[in-house]
Short mmCIF file of C-alpha atoms and ligand atoms in Angstrom, two decimals:
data_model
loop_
_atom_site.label_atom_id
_atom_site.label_comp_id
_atom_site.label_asym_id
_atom_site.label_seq_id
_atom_site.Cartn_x
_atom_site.Cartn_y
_atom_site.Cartn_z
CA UNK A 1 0.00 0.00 0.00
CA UNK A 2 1.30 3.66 -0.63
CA UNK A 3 3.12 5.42 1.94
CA UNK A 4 4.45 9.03 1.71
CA UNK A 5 7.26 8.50 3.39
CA UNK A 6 8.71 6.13 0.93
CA UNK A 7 8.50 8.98 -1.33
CA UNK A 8 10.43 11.27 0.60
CA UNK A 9 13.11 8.64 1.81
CA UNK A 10 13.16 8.44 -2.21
CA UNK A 11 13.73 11.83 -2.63
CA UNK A 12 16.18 12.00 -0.15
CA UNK A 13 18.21 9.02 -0.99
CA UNK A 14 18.43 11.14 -4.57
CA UNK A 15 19.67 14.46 -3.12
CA UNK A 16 22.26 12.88 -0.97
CA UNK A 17 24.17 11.13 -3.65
CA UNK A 18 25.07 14.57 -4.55
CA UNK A 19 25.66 15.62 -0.99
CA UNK A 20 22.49 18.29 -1.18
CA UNK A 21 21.18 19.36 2.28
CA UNK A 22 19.11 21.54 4.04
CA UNK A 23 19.36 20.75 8.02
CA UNK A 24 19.94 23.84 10.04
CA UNK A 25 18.79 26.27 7.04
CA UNK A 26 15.93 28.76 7.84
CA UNK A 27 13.21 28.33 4.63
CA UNK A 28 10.31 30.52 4.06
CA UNK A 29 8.22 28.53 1.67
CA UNK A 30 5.45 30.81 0.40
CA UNK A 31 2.00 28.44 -0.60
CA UNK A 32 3.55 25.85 1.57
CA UNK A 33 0.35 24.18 2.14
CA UNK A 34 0.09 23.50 -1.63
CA UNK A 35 0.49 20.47 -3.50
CA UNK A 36 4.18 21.49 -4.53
CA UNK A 37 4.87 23.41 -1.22
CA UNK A 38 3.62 21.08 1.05
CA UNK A 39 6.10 18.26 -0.28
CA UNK A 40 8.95 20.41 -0.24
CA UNK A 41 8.13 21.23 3.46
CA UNK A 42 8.12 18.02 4.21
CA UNK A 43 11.55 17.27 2.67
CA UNK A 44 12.72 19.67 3.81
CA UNK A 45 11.49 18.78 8.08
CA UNK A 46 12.54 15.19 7.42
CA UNK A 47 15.90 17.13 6.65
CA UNK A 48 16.21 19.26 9.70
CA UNK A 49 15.63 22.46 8.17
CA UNK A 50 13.11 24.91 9.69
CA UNK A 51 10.27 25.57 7.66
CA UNK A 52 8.39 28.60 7.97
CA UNK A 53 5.21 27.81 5.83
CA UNK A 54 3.23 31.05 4.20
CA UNK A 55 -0.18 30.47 2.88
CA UNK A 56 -4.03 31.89 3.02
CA UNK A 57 -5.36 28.81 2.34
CA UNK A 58 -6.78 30.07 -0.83
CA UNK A 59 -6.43 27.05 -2.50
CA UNK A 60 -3.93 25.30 -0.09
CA UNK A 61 -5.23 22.81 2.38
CA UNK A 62 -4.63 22.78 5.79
CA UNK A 63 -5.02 18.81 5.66
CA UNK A 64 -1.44 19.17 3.66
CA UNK A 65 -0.14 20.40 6.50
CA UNK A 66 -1.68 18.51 9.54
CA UNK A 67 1.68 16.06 10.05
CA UNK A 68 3.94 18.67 10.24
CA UNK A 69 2.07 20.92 13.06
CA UNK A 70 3.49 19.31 15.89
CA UNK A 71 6.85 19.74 14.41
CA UNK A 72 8.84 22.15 15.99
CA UNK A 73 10.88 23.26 13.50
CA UNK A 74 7.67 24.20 11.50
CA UNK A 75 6.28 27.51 11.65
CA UNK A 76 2.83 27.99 10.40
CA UNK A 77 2.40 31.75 8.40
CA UNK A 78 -1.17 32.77 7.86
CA UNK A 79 -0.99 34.99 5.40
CA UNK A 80 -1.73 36.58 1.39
CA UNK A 81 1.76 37.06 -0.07
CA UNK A 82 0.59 39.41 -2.10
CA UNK A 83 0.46 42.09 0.44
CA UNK A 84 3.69 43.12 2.38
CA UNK A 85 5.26 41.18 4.96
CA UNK A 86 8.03 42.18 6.81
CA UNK A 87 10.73 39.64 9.24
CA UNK A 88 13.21 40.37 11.98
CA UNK A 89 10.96 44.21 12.86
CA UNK A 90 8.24 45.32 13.11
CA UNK A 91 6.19 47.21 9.95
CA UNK A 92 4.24 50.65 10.61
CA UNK A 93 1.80 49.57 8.32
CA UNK A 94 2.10 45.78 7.24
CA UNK A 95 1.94 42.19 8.48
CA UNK A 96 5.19 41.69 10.87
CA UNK A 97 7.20 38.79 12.30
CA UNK A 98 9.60 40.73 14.57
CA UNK A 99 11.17 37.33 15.82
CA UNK A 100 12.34 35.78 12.88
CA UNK A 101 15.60 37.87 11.96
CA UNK A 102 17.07 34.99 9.71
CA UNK A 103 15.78 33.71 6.39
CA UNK A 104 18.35 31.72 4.66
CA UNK A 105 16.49 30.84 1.52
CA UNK A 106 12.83 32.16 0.25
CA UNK A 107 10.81 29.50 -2.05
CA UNK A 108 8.37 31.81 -4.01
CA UNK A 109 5.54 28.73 -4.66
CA UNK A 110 2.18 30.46 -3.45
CA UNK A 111 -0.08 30.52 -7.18
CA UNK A 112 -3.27 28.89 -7.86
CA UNK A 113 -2.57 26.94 -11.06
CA UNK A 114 -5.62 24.88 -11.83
CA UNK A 115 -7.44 26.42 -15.47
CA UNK A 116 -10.82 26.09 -13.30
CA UNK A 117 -9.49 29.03 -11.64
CA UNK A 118 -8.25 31.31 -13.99
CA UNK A 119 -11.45 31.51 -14.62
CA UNK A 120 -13.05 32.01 -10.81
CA UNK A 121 -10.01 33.66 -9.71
CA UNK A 122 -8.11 35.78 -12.29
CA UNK A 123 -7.07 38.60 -10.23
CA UNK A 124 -5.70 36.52 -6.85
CA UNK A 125 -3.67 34.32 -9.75
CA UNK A 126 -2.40 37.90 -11.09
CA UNK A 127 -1.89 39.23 -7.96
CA UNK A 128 0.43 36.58 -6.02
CA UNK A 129 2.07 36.56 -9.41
CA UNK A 130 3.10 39.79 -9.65
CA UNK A 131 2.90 41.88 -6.10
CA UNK A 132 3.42 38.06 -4.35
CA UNK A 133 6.77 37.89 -6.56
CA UNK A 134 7.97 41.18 -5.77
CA UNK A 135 7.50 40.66 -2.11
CA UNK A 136 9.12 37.52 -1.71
CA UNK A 137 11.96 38.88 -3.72
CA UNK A 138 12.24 41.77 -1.33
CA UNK A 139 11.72 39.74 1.85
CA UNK A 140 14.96 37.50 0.21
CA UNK A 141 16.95 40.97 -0.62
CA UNK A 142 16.48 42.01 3.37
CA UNK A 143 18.02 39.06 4.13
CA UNK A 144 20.33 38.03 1.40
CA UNK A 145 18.55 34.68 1.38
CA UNK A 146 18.87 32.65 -1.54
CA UNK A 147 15.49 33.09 -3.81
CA UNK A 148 13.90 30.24 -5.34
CA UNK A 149 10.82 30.94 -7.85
CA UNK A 150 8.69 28.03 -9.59
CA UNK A 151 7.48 29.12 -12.84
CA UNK A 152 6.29 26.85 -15.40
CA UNK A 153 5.73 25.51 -18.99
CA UNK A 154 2.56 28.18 -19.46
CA UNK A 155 5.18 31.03 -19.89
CA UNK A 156 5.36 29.43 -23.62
CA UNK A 157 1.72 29.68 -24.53
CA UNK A 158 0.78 27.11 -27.37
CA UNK A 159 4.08 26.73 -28.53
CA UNK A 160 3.74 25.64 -33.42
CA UNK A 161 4.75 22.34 -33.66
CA UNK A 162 8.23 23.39 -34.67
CA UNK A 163 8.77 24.71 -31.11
CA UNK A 164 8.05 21.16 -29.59
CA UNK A 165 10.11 19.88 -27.74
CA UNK A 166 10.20 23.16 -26.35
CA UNK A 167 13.79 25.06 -24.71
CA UNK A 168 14.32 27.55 -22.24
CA UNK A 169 15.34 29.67 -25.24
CA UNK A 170 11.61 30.07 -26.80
CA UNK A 171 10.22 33.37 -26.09
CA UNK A 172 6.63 31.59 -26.09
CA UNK A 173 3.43 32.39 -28.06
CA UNK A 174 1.14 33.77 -25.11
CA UNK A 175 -2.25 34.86 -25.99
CA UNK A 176 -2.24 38.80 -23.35
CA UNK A 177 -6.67 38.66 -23.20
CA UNK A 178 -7.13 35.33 -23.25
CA UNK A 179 -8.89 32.82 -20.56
CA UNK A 180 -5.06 31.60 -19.24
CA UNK A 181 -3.66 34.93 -19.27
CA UNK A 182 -4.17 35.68 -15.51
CA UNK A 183 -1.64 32.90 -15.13
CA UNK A 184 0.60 32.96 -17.97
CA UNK A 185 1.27 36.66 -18.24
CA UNK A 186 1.82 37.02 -14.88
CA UNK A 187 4.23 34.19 -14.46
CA UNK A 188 6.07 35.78 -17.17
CA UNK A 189 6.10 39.25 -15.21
CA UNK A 190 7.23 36.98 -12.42
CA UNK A 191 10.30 36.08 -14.15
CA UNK A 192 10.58 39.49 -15.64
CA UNK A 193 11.01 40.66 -11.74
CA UNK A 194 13.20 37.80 -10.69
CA UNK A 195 15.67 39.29 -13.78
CA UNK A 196 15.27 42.79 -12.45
CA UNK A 197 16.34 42.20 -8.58
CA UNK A 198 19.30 40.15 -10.03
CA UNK A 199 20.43 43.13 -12.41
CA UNK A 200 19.78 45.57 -9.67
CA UNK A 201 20.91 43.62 -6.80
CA UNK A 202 22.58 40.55 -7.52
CA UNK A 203 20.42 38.29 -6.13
CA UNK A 204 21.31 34.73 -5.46
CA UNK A 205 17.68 33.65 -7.80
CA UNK A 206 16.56 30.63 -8.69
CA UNK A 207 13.99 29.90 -11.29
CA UNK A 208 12.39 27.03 -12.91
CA UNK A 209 9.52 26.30 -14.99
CA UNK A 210 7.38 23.52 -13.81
CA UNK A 211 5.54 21.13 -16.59
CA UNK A 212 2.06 19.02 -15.76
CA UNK A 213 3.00 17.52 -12.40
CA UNK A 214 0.56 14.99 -10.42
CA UNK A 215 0.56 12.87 -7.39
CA UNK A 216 -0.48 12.01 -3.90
CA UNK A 217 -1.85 15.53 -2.50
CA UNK A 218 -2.54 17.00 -5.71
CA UNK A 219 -5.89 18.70 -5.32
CA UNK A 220 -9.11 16.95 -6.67
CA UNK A 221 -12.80 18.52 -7.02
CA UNK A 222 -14.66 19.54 -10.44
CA UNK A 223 -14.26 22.78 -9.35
CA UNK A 224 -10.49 22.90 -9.47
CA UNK A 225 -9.76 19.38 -10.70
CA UNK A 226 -6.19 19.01 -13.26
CA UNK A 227 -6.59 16.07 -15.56
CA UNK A 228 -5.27 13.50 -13.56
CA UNK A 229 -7.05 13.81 -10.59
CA UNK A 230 -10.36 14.24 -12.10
CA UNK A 231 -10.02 11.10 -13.86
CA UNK A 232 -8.75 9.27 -11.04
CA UNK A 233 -11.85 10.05 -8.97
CA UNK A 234 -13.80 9.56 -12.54
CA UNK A 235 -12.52 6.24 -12.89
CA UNK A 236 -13.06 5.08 -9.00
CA UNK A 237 -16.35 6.22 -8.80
CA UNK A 238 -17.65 4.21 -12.68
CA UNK A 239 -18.31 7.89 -13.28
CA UNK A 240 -18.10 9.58 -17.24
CA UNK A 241 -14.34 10.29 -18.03
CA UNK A 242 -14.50 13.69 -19.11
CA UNK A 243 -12.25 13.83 -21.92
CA UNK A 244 -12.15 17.53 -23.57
CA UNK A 245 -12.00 17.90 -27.10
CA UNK A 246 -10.40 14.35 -28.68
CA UNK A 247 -8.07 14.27 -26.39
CA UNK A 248 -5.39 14.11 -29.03
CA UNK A 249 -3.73 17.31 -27.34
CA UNK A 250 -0.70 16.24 -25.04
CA UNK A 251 0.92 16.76 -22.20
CA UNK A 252 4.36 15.52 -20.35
CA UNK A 253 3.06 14.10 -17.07
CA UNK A 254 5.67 14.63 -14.14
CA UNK A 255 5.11 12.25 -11.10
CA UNK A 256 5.99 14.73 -7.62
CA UNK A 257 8.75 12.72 -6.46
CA UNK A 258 10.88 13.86 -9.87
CA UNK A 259 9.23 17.18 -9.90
CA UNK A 260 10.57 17.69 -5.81
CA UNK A 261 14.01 16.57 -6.55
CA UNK A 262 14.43 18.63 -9.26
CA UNK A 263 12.98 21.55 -7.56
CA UNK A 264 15.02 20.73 -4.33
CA UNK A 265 18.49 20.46 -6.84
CA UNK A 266 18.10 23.88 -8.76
CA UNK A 267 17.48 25.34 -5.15
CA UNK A 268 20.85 24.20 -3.88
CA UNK A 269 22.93 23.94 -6.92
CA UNK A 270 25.19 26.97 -7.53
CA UNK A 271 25.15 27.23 -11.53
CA UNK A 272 21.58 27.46 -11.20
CA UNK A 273 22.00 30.51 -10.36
CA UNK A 274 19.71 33.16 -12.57
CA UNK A 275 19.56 30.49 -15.13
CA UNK A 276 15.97 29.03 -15.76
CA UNK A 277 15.46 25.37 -16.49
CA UNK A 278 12.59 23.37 -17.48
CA UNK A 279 11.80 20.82 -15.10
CA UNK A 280 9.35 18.18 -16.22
CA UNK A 281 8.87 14.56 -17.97
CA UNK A 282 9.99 14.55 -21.44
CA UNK A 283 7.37 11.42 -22.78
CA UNK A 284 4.14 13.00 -24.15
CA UNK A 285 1.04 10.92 -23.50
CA UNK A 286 -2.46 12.02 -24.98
CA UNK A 287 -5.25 12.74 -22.50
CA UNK A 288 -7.14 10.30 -24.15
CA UNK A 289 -3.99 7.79 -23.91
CA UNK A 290 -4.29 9.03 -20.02
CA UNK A 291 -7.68 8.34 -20.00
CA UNK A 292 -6.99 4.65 -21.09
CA UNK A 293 -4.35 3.87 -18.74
CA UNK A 294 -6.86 5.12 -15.41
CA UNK A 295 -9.22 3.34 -16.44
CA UNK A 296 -7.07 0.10 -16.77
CA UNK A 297 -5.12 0.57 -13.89
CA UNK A 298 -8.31 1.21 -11.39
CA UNK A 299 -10.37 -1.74 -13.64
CA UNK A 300 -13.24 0.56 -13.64
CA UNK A 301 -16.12 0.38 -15.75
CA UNK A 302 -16.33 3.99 -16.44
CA UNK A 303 -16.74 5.51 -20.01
CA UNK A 304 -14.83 7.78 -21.88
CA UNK A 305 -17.02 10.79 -23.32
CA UNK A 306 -15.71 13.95 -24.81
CA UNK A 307 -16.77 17.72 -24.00
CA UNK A 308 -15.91 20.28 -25.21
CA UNK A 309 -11.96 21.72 -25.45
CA UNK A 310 -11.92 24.77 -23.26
CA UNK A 311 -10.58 27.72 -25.26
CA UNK A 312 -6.41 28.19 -25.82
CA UNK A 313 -5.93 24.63 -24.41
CA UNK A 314 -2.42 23.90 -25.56
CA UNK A 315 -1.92 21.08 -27.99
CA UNK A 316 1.61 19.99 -27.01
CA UNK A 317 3.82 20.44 -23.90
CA UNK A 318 7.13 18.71 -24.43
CA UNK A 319 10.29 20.37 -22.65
CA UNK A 320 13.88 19.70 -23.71
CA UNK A 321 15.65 18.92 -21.25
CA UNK A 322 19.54 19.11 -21.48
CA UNK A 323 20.18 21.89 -19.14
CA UNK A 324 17.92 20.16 -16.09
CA UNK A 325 20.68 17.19 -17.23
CA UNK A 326 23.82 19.46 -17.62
CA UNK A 327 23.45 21.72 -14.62
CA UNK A 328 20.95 20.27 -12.11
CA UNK A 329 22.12 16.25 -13.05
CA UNK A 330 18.55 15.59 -12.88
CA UNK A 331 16.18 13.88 -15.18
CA UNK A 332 12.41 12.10 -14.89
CA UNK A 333 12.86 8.79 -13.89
CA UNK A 334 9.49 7.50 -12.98
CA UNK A 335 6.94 6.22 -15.24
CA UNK A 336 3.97 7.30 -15.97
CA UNK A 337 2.29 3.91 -14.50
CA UNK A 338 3.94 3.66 -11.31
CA UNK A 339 3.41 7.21 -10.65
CA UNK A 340 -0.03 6.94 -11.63
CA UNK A 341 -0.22 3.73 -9.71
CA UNK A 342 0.98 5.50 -6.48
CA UNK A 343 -1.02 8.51 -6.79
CA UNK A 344 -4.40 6.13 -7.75
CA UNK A 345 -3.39 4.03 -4.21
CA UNK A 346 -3.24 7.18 -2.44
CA UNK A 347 -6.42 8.56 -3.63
CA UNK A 348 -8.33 5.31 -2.56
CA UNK A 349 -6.89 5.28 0.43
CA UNK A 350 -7.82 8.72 1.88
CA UNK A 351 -11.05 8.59 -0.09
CA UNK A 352 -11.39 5.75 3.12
N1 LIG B 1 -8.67 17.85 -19.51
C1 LIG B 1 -9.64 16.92 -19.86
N2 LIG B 1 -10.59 16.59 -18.94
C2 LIG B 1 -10.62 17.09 -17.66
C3 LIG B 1 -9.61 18.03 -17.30
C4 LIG B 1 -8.65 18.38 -18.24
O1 LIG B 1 -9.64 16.42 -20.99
O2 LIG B 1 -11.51 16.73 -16.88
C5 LIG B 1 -7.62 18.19 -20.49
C6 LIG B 1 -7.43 19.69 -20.70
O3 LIG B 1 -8.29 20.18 -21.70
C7 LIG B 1 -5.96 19.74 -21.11
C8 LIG B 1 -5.31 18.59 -20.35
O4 LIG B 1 -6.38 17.73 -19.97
O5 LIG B 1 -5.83 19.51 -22.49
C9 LIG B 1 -4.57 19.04 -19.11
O6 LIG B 1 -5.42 19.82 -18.33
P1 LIG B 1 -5.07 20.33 -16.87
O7 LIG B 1 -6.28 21.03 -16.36
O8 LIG B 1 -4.56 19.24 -16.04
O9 LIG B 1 -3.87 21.39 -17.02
P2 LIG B 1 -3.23 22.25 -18.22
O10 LIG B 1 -2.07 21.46 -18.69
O11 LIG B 1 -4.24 22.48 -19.30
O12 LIG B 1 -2.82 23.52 -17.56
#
């Protein structure tokens, strides 16, 4: 049966081949009760760091959270990155945490990412984007922390087939008024920051871009469902799988335990430094291929019907991968079925 903790013992068996540590380092995670965040607080407690954990709930979940409470080198932040917060004094005017004067490292991961919501909540996506970005960058300058940003494969838009596989180097083809701009532009103005506080100040900044990632945590719920979740609970239930359009558009499925060690290496690893990297699988399965394999792996009876394909849906993510392999020594290594396999065990389970 699944158990998290063979997942981080797996992700920590990877990172200390190549002697990559946190214990004793101070860590501000910001939407550290997200899928991503919460898993890289808890590699980072099973390492001995101290985790100070910023979210609003907004689409984190304080069930992410609930093992690490007790924990005493977890700190639990309530709070909306997007406005000001200020460490080690105390703010005339904005949220203050007089008593934590050291931040070695700030992980900017606080964004709603799920297209469900860049339709419900455009302006929060924009928002912890944009002022959220700036903030954590500034919180990092105070303290000449490290700073560590997750951006991701939407910065390229719907890439023409010739720019699939995709590299770092495309500029992307991003649609400015369309229904994914909330998240896409401001991503990009995200990185667009990052750039400006390392030509101004020389920050020490870190900055990948994140491709389709799933896996135990990862949030479920029409409402704010991602592809593989929904059809998990699809296929467990004998419900409709809800494939949209003909599910001939693809995407390059990441299982978390790569997605954390590669996020966990570019955060640590020197020549990372102001260089962004795609981190993500580099097989492309169809959603209708994905479709196929849930429904096989959970033996459900469910049927596959098609809706319709929401509006500036990409029809290829693919990233190239050489400089994750050249500078981070990192590359995908589990399958799509086993991760799927894990993350469908998990779901059962805590549907119990
Ligand atoms: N998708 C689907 N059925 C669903 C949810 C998503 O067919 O119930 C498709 C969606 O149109 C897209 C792909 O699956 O082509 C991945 O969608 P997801 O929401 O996971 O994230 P995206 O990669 O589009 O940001």
């Amino acid at each position: 049966m699944y158990n998290i903790d063979d997942d981080i013992s797996e992700i920590n068996n990877r990172l200390k081949k190549d002697n990559i540590s946190y214990k004793n380092k101070t860590i501000l995670v910001t939407g550290g009760a997200g899928f991503l965040g919460s898993w890289v607080c808890d590699v980072l407690l099973s390492q001995g760091a101290n985790v100070l954990c910023l979210d609003d709930f907004s689409s984190g979940l304080r069930e992410n959270i609930q093992d690490f409470e007790d924990n005493p080198n977890f700190r639990f932040i309530m709070h909306d990155i997007s406005l000001p917060i200020y460490f080690g004094k105390i703010h005339p005017h904005y949220a203050s945490i007089p008593e934590i004067t050291s931040i070695d490292i700030v992980m900017h991961m606080a964004s709603r990412a799920s297209p469900f919501e860049f339709r419900n909540s455009p302006i929060s996506i924009l928002k912890s984007n944009t002022f959220g970005t700036f903030n954590a960058l500034g919180i990092a300058n105070n303290h000449n922390a490290t700073f560590f940003y997750s951006s991701t494969s939407e910065v390229y838009g719907n890439p023409p087939p010739e720019a699939v596989p995709t590299p770092e180097t495309y500029y992307g083809y991003v649609n400015p008024i369309g229904p994914r701009s909330c998240y896409d532009e401001a991503k990009r103005c995200g990185e667009a920051y990052i750039m400006a506080y390392i030509l101004e100040y020389n920050i020490d900044a870190h900055l990948i871009r994140i491709f389709n990632t799933y896996g135990p945590k990862i949030r479920s719920g029409n409402l704010f469902g991602r592809v593989v979740p929904n059809f998990i609970i699809q296929a467990l239930h004998d419900e409709d799988i809800t494939v949209f359009g003909d599910g001939k558009q693809t995407r390059s499925f990441t299982y978390i335990v790569d997605e954390i060690e590669g996020i966990l290496r570019d955060v640590a690893i020197p020549n990372a430094r102001g260089v962004v990297i795609n981190i993500g699988n580099n097989i492309e399965t169809s959603v209708l291929e994905l479709a196929k394999k849930i429904i096989e792996l959970t033996g459900s009876n469910s049927k596959i019907v098609h809706k319709k394909l929401p509006k500036d849906d990409p029809s290829r993510r693919k990233p190239v991968l050489k400089r994750a392999k050249k500078i981070l020594n990192w590359e995908p290594k589990i399958k799509l079925k086993e991760g799927l396999k894990r993350t469908i065990d998990w779901f059962k389970k805590s549907e119990n």
